[in-house]
mmCIF file of C-alpha atoms in Angstrom:
data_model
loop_
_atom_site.group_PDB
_atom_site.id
_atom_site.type_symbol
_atom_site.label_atom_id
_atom_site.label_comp_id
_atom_site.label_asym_id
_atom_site.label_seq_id
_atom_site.Cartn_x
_atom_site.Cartn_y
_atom_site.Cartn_z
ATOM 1 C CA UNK Q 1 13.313 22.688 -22.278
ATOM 2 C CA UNK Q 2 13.106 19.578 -20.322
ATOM 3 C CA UNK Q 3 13.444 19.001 -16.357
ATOM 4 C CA UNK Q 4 16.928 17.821 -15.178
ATOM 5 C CA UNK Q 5 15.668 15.292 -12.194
ATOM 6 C CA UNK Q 6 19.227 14.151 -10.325
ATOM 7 C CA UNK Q 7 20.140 10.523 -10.658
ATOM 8 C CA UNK Q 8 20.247 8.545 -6.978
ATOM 9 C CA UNK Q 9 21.725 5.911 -7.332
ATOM 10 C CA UNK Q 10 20.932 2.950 -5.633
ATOM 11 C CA UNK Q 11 23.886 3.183 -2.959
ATOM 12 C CA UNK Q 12 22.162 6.394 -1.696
ATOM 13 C CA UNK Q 13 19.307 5.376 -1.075
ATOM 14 C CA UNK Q 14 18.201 4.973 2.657
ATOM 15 C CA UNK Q 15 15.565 2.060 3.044
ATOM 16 C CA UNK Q 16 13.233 3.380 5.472
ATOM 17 C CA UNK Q 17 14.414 0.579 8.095
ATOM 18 C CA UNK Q 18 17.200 -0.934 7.187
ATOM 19 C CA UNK Q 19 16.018 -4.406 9.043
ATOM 20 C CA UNK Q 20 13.438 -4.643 5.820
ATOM 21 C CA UNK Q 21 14.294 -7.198 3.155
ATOM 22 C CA UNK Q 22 12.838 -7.912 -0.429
ATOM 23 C CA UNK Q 23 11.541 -11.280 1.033
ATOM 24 C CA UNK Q 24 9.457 -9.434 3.505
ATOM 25 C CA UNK Q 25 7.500 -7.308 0.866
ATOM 26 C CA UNK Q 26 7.354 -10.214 -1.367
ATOM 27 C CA UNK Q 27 5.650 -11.780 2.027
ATOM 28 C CA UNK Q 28 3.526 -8.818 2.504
ATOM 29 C CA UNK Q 29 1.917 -8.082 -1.282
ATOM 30 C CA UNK Q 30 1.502 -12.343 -0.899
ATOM 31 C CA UNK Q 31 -0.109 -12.461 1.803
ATOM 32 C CA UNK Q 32 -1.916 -9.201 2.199
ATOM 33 C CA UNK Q 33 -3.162 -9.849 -1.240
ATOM 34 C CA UNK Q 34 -4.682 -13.249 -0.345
ATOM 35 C CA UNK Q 35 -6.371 -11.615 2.559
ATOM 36 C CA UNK Q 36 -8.209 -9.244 0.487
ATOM 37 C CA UNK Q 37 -9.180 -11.539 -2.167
ATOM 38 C CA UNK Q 38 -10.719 -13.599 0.561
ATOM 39 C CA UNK Q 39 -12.730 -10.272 1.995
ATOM 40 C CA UNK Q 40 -16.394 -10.407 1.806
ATOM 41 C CA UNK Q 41 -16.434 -6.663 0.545
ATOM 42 C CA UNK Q 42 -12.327 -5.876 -0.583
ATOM 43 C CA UNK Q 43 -12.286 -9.178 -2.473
ATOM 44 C CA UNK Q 44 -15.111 -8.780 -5.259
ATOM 45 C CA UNK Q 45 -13.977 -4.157 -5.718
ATOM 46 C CA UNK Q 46 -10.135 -6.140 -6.395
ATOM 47 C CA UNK Q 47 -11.783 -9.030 -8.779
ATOM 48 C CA UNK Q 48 -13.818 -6.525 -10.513
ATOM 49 C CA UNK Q 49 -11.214 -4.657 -11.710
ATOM 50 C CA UNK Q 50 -8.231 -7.071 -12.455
ATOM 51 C CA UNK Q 51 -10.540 -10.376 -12.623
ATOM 52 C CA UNK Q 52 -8.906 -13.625 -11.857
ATOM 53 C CA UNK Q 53 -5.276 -12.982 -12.954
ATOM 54 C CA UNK Q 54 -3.656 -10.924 -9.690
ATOM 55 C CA UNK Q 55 -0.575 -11.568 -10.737
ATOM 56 C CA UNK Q 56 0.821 -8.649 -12.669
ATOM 57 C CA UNK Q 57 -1.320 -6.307 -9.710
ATOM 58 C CA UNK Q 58 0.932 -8.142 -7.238
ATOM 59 C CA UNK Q 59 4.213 -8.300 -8.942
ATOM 60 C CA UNK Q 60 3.262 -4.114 -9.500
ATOM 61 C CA UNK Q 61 2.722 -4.121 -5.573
ATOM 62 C CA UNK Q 62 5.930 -5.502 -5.091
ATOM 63 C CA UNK Q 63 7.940 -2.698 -6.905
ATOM 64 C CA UNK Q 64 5.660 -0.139 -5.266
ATOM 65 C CA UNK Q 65 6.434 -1.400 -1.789
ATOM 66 C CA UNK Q 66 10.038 -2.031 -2.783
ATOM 67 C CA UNK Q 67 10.755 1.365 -4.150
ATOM 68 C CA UNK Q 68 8.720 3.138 -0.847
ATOM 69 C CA UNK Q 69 9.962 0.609 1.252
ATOM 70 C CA UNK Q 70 13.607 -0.050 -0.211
ATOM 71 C CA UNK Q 71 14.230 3.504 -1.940
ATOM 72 C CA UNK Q 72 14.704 1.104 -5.258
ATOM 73 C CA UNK Q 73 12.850 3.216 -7.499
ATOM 74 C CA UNK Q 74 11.255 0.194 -9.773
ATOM 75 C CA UNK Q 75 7.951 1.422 -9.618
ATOM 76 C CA UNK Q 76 6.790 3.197 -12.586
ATOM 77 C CA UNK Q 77 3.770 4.276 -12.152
ATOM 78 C CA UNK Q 78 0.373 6.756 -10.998
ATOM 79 C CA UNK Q 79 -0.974 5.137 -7.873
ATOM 80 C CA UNK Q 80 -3.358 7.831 -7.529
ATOM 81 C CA UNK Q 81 -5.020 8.139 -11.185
ATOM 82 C CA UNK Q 82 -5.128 4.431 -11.465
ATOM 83 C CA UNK Q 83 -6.927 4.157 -8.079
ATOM 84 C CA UNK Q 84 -9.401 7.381 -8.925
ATOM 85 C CA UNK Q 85 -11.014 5.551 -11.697
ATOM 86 C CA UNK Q 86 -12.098 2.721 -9.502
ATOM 87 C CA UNK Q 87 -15.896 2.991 -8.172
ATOM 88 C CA UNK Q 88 -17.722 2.103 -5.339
ATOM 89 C CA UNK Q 89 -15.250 2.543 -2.603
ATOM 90 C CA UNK Q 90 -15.699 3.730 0.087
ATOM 91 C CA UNK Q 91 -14.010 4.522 3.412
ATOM 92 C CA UNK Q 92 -15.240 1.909 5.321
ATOM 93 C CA UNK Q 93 -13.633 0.239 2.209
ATOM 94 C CA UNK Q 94 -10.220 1.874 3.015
ATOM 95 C CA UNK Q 95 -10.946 0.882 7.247
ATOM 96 C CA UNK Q 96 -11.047 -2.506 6.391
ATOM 97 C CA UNK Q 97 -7.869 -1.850 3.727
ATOM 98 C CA UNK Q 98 -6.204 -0.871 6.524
ATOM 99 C CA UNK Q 99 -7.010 -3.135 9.128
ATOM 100 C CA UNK Q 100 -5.481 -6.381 7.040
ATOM 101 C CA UNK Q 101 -2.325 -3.979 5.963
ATOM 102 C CA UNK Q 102 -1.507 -3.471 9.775
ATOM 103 C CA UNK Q 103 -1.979 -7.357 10.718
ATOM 104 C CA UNK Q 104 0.323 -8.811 8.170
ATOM 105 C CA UNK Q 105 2.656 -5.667 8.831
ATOM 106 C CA UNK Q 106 2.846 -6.550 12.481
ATOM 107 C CA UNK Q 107 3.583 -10.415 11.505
ATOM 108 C CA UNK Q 108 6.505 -9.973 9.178
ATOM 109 C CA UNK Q 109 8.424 -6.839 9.985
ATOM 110 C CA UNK Q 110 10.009 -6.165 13.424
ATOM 111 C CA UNK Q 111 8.637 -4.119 15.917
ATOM 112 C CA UNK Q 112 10.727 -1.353 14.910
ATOM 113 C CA UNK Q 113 10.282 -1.386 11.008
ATOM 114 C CA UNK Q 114 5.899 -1.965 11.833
ATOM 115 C CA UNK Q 115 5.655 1.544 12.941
ATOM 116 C CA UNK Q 116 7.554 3.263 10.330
ATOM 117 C CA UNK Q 117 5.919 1.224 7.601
ATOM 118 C CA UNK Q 118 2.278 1.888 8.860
ATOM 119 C CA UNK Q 119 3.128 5.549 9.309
ATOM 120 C CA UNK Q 120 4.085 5.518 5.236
ATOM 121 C CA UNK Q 121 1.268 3.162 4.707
ATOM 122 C CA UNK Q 122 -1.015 5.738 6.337
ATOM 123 C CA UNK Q 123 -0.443 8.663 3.905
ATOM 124 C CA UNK Q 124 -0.618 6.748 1.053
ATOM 125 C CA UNK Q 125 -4.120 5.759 2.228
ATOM 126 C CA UNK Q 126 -5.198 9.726 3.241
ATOM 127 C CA UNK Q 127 -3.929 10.607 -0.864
ATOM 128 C CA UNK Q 128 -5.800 7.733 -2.078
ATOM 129 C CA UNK Q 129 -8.776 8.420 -0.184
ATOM 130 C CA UNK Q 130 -8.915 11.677 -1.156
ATOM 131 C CA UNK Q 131 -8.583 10.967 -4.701
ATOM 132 C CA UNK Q 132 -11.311 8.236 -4.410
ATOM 133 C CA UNK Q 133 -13.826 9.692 -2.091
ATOM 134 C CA UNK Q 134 -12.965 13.152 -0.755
ATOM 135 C CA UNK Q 135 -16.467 13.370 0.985
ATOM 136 C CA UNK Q 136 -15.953 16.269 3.106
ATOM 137 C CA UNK Q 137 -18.507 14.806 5.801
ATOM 138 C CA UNK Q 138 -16.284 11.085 5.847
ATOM 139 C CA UNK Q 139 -13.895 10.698 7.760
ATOM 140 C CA UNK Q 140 -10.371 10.193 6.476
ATOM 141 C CA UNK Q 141 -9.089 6.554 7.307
ATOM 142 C CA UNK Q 142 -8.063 6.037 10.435
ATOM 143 C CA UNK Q 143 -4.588 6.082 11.724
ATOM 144 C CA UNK Q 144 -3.124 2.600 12.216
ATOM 145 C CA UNK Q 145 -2.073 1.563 16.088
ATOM 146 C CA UNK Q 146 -4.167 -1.405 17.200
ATOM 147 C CA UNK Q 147 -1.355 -3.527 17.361
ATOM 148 C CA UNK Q 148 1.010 -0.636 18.470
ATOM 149 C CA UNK Q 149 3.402 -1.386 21.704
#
């Protein structure tokens, strides 16, 4: 006996803001990407893992964002098995993360959409932390608003 799961289709979705486009996310996984890659500590975890071709990482980002971001369910995939595997993180890992997520989310989306996309962006971060580190004397990564107005 197999699980019925409803089909949604696309029409029914609600996009979490509907001021956020596909160009945006393209913008963000683009530019976020090339931020971390630059990072004196995120940089070498990401190039030790998917070397010098980021493009099939970012063109998965891309659907990710799109189907949290856009409700366009074209991400197929386990975020949180593929990210448990990874060593040597740690949560000062997941500050920094975090930090360059909220500083290109505050440049490209409006100051409506930043908010509600950080506050996504957040619990993604607390699962994969937990999956990654779950160190029950760290503490969890911290809750975007440096930017917040």
């Amino acid at each position: 006996m197999s699980l019925e799961i409803p089909v949604v289709s696309a029409r029914e979705r609600t996009p979490l803001d509907p001021s956020i486009t596909p160009a945006q996310i393209n913008l963000l996984v683009e530019s976020f990407y090339g931020k971390v890659r630059a990072h004196e500590t995120l940089g070498p975890i990401f190039l030790k893992e998917m070397g010098d071709d980021w493009g099939p990482h970012l063109n998965k980002m891309k659907h990710f964002w799109a189907s949290v971001l856009l409700k366009t369910g074209t991400y197929k995939g386990k975020p949180v098995p593929a990210h448990a595997r990874i060593e040597g993180v740690s949560t000062e890992n997941f500050h920094e993360w975090m930090d360059l997520f909220e500083d290109e989310v505050y440049a490209i989306f409006s100051k409506e959409a930043a908010p509600q996309l950080l506050a996504t962006a957040q619990r993604i971060a607390q699962s994969l932390w937990l999956a990654m580190v779950a160190d029950p004397f760290a503490t969890p990564p911290k809750k975007f608003g440096s930017q917040a107005a």
